[in-house]
Short mmCIF file of N, CA and C in Angstrom, two decimals:
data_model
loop_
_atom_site.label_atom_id
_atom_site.label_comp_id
_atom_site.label_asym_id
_atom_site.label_seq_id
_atom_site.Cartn_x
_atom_site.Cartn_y
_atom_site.Cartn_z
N UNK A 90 44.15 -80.50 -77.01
CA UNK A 90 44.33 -79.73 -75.79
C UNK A 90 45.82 -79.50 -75.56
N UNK A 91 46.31 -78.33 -75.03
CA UNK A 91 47.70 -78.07 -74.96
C UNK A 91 47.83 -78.01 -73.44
N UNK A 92 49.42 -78.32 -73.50
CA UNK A 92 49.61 -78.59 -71.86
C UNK A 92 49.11 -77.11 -70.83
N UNK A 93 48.80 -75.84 -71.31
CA UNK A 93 48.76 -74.59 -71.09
C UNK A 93 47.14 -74.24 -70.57
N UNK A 94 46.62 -75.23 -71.41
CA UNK A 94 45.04 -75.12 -70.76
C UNK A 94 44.50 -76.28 -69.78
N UNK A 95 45.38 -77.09 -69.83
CA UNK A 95 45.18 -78.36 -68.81
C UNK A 95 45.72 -77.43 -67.59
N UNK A 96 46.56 -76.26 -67.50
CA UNK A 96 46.90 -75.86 -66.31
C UNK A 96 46.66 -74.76 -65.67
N UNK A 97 45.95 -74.40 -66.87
CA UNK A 97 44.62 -72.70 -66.54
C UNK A 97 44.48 -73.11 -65.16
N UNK A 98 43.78 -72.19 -64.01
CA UNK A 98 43.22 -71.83 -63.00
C UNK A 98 41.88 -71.42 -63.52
N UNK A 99 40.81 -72.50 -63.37
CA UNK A 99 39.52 -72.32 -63.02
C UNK A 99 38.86 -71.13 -61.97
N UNK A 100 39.98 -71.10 -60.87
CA UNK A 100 38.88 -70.37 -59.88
C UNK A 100 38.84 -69.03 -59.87
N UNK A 101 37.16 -68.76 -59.71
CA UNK A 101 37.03 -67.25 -59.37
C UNK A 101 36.33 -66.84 -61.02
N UNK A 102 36.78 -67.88 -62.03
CA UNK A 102 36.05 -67.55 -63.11
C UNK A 102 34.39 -67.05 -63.25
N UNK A 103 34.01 -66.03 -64.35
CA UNK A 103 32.69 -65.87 -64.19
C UNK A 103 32.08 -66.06 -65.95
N UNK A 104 33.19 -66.20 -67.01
CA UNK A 104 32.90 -67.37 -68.34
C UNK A 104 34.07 -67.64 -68.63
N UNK A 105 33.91 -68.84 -69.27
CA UNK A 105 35.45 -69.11 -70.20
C UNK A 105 34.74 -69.75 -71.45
N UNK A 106 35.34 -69.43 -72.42
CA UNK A 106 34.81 -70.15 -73.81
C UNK A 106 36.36 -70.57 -74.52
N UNK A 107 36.13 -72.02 -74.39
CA UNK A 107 37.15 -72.87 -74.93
C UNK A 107 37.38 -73.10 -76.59
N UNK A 108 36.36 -72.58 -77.09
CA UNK A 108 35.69 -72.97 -78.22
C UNK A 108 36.38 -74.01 -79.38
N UNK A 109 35.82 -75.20 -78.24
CA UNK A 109 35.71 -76.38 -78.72
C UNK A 109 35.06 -77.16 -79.58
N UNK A 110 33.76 -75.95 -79.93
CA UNK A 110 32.59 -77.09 -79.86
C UNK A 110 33.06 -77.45 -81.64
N UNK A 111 32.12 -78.24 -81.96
CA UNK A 111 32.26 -78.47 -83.62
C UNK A 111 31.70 -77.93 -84.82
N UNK A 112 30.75 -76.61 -84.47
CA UNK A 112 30.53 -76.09 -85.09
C UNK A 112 29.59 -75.43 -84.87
N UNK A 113 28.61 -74.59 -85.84
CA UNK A 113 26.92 -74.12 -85.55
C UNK A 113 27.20 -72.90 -84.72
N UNK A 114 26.02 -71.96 -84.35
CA UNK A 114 26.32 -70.14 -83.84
C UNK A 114 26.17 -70.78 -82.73
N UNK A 115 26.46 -71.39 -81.57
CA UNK A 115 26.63 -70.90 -80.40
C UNK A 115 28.06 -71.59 -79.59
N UNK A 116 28.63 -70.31 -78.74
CA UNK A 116 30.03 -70.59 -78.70
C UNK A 116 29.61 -70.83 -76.94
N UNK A 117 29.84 -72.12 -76.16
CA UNK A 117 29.31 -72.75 -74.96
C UNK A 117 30.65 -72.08 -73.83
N UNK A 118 29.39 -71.72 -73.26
CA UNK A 118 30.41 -71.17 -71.73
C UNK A 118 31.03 -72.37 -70.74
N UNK A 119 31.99 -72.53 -70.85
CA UNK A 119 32.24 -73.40 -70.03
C UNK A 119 32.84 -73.59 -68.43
N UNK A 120 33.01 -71.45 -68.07
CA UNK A 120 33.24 -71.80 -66.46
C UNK A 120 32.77 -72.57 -65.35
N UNK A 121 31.33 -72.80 -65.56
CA UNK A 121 30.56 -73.73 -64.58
C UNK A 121 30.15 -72.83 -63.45
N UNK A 122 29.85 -71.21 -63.72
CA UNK A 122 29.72 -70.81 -62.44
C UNK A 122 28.29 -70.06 -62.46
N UNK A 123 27.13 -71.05 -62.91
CA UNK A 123 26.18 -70.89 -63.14
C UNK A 123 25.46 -71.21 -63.78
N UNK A 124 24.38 -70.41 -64.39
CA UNK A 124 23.85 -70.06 -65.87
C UNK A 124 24.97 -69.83 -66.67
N UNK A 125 25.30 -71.01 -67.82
CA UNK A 125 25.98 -70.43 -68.74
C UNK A 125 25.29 -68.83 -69.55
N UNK A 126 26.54 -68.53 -70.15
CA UNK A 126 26.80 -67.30 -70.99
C UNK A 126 26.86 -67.03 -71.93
N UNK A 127 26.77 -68.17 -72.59
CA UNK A 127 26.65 -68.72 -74.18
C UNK A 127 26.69 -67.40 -75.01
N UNK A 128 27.59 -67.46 -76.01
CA UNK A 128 27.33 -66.98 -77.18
C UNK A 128 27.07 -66.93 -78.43
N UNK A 129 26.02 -66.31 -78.50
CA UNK A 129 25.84 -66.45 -80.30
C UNK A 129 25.94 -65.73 -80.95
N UNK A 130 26.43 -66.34 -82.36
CA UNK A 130 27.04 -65.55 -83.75
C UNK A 130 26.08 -65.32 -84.53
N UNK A 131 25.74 -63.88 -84.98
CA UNK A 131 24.79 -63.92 -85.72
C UNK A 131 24.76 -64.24 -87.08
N UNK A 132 25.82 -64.31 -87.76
CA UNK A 132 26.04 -64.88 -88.85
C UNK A 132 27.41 -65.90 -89.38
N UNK A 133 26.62 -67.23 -88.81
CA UNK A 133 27.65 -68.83 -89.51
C UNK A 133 28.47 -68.57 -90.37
N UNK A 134 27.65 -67.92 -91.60
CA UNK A 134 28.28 -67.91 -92.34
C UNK A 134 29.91 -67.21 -92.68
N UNK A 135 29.88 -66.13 -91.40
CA UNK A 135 31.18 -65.30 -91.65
C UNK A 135 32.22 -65.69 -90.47
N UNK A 136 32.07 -67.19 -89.91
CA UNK A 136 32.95 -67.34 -88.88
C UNK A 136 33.47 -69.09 -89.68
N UNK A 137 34.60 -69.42 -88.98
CA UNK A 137 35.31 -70.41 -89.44
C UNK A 137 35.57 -71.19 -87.82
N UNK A 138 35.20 -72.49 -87.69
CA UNK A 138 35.39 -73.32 -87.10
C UNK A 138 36.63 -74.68 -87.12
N UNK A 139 37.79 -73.95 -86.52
CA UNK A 139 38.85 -75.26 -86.14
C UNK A 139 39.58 -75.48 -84.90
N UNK A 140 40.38 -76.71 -84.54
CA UNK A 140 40.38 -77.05 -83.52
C UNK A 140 40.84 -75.88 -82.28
N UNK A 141 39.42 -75.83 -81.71
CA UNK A 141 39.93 -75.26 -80.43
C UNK A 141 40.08 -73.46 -80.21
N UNK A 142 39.46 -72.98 -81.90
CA UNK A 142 39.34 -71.65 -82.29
C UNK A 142 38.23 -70.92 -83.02
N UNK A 143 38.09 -69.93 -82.93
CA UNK A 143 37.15 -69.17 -84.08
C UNK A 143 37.59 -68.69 -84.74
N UNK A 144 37.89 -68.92 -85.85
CA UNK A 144 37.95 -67.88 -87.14
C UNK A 144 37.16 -66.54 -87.38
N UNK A 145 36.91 -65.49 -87.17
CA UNK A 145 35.63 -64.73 -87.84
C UNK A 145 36.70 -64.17 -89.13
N UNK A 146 35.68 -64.34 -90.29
CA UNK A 146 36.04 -64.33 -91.16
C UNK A 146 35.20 -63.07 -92.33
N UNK A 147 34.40 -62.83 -91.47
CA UNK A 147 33.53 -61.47 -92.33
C UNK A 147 32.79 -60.81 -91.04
N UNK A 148 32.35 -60.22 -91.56
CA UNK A 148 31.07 -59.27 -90.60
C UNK A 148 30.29 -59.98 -89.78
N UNK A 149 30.19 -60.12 -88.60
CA UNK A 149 29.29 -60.73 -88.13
C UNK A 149 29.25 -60.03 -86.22
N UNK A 150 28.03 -60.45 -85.55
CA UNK A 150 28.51 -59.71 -84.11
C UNK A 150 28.09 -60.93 -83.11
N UNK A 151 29.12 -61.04 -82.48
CA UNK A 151 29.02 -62.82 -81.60
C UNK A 151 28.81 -61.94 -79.95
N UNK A 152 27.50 -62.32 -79.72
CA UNK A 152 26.42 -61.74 -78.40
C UNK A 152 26.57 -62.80 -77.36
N UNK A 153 26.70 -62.34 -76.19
CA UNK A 153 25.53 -63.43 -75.04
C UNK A 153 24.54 -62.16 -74.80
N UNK A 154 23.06 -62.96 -73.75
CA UNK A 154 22.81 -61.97 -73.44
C UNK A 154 22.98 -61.51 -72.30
N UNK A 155 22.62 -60.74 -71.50
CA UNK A 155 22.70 -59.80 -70.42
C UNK A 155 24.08 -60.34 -69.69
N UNK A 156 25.05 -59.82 -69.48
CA UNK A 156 26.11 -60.61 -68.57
C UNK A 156 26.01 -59.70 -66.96
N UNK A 157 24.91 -59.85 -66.49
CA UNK A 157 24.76 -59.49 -64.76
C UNK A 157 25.92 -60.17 -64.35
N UNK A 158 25.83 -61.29 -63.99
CA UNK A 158 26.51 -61.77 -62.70
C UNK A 158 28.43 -60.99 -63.10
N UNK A 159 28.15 -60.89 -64.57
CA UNK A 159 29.86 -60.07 -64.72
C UNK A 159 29.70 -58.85 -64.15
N UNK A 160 28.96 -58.23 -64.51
CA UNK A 160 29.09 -56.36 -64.67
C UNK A 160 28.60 -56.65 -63.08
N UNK A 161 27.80 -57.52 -62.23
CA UNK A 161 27.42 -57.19 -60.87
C UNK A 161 29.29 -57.14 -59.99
N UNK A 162 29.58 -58.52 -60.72
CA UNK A 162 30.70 -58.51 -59.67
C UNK A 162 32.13 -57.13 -60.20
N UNK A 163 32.13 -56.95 -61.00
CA UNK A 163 32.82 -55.79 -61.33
C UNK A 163 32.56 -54.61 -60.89
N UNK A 164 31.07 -54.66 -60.89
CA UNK A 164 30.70 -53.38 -59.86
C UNK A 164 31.44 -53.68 -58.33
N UNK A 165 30.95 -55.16 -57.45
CA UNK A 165 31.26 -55.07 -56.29
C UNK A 165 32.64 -54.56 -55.94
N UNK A 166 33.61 -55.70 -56.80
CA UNK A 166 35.13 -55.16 -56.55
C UNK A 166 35.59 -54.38 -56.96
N UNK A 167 35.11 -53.53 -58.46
CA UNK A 167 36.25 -52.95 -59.10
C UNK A 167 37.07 -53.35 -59.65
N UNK A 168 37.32 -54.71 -59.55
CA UNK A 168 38.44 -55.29 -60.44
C UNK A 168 37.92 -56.21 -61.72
N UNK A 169 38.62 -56.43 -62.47
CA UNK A 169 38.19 -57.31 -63.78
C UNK A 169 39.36 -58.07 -64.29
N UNK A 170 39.72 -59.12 -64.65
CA UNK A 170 40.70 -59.56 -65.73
C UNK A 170 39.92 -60.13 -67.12
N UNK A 171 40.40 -59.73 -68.14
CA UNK A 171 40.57 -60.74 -69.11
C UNK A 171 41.80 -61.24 -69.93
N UNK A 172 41.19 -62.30 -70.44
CA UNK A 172 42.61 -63.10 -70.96
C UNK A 172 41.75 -63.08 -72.00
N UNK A 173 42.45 -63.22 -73.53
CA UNK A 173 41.97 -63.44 -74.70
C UNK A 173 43.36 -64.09 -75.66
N UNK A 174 43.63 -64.81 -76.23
CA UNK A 174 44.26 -65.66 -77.12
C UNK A 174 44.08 -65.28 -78.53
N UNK A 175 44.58 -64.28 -78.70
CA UNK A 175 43.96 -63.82 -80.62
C UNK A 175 45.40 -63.81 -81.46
N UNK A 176 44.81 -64.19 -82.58
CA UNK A 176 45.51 -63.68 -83.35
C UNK A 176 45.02 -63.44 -84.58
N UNK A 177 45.45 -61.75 -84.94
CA UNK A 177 44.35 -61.05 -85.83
C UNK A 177 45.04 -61.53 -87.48
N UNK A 178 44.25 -61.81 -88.32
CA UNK A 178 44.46 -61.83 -90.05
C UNK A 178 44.72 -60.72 -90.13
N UNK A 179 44.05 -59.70 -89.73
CA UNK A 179 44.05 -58.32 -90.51
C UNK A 179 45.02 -57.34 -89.44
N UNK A 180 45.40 -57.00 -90.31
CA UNK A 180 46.19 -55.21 -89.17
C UNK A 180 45.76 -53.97 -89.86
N UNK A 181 44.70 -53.67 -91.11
CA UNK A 181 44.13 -52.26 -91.04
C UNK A 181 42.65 -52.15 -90.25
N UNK A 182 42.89 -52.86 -89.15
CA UNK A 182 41.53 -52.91 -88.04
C UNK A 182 41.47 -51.09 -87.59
N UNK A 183 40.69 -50.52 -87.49
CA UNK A 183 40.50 -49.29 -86.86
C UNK A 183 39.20 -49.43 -85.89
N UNK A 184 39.29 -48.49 -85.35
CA UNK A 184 37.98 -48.11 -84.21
C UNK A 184 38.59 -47.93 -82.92
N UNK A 185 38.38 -48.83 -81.84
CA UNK A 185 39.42 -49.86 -82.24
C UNK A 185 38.00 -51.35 -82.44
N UNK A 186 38.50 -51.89 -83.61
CA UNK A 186 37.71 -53.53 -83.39
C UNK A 186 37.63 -54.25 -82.59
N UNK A 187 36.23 -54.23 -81.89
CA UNK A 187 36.14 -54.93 -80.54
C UNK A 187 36.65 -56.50 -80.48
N UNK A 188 37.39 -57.14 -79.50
CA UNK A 188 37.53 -58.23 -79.22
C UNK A 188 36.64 -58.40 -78.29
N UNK A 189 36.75 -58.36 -77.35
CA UNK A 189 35.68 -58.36 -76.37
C UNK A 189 35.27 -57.41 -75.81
N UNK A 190 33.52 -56.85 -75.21
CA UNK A 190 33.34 -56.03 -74.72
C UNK A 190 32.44 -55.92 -73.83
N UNK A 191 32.44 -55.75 -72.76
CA UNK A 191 31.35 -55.35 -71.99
C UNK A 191 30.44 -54.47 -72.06
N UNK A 192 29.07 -54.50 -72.60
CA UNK A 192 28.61 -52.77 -73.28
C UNK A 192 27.04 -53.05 -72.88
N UNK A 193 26.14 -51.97 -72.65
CA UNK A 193 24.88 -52.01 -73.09
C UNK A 193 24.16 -51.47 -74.57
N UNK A 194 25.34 -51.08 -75.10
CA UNK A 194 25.17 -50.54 -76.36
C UNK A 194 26.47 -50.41 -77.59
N UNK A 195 26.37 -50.41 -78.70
CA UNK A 195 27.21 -50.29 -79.37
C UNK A 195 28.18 -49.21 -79.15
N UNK A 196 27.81 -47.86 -78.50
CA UNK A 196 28.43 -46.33 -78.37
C UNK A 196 28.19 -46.62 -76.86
N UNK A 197 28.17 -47.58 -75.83
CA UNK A 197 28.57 -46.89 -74.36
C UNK A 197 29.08 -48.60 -74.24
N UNK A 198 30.35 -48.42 -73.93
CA UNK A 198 31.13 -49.66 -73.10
C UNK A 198 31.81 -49.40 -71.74
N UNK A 199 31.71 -50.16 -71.11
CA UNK A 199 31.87 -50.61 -70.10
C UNK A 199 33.22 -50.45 -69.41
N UNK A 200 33.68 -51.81 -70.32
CA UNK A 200 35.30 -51.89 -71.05
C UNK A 200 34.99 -52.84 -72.45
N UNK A 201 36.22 -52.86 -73.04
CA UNK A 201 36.60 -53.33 -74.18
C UNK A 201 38.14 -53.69 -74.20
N UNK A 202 38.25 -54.50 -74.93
CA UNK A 202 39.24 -55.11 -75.77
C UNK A 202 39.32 -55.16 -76.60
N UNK A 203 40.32 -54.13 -77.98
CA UNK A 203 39.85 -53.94 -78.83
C UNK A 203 41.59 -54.15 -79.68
N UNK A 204 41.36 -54.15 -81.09
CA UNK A 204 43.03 -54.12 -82.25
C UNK A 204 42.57 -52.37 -82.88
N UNK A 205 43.36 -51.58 -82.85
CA UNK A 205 43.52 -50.83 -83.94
C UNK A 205 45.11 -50.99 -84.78
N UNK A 206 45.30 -51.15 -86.10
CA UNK A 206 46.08 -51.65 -86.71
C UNK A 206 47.05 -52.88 -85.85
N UNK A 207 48.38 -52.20 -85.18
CA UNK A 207 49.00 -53.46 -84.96
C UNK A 207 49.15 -53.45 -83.44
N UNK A 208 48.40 -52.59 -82.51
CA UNK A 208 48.41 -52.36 -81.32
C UNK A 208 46.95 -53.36 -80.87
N UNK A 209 46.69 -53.42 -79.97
CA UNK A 209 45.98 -53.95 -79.09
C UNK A 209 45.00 -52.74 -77.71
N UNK A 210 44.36 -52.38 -77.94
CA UNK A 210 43.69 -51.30 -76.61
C UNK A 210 42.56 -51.98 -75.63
N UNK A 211 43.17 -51.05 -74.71
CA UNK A 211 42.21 -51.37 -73.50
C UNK A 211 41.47 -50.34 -73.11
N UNK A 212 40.66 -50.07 -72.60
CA UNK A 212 39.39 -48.97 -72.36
C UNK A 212 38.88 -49.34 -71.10
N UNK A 213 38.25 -48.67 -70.03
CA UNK A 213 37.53 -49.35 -68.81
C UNK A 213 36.56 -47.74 -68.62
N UNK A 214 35.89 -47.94 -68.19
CA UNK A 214 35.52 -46.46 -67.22
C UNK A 214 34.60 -46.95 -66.12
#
């Protein structure tokens, strides 16, 4: 644990994934502000597990399901933050490669967080 996450601000969170755990497809929500949010990887085999990170290391698409209580409260306020901690292997990423996304579908998002080559994009609508 680094002194940086011992001093995160918990509140107001609606997931956080520390990804701590020790291994296996599901990555444990740990905000506490509910029903976890859990996510799972659909394929083990293309992700890498070390301390305190995910590796994805091939093709694979890491799901929760339905995230209501997010997309409800984003509806109420309008506002959203995310924080994400990456750091990409690759820089000929195009699309842009989702980091995280809020979507009901592969072709309609929400918002996203995404790498195309050595930039980083944001999207909302």
């Amino acid at each position: 644990t680094t002194g940086l996450a011992a001093e995160r601000s918990r509140a107001g969170l609606l997931a956080l994934y520390d990804f701590r755990e020790p291994g296996g497809n599901v990555v444990k929500d740990v905000a506490g502000a509910g029903e976890p949010l859990d996510l799972r990887i659909g394929d083990v085999n293309a992700v890498r597990w070390t301390d305190g990170a995910l590796e994805v290391t091939g093709k694979t698409l890491i799901r929760s399901g339905r995230a209501l209580r997010i997309s409800d409260a984003v509806r109420v306020s309008g506002r959203f933050t995310i924080e994400a901690w990456v750091r990409p292997a690759a820089t000929d990423q195009s699309g842009p490669a989702r980091i995280v996304t809020l979507s009901p579908s592969g072709s309609v998002r929400n918002f996203t967080l995404g790498q195309t080559q050595y930039s980083y994009d944001a999207y909302g609508r």
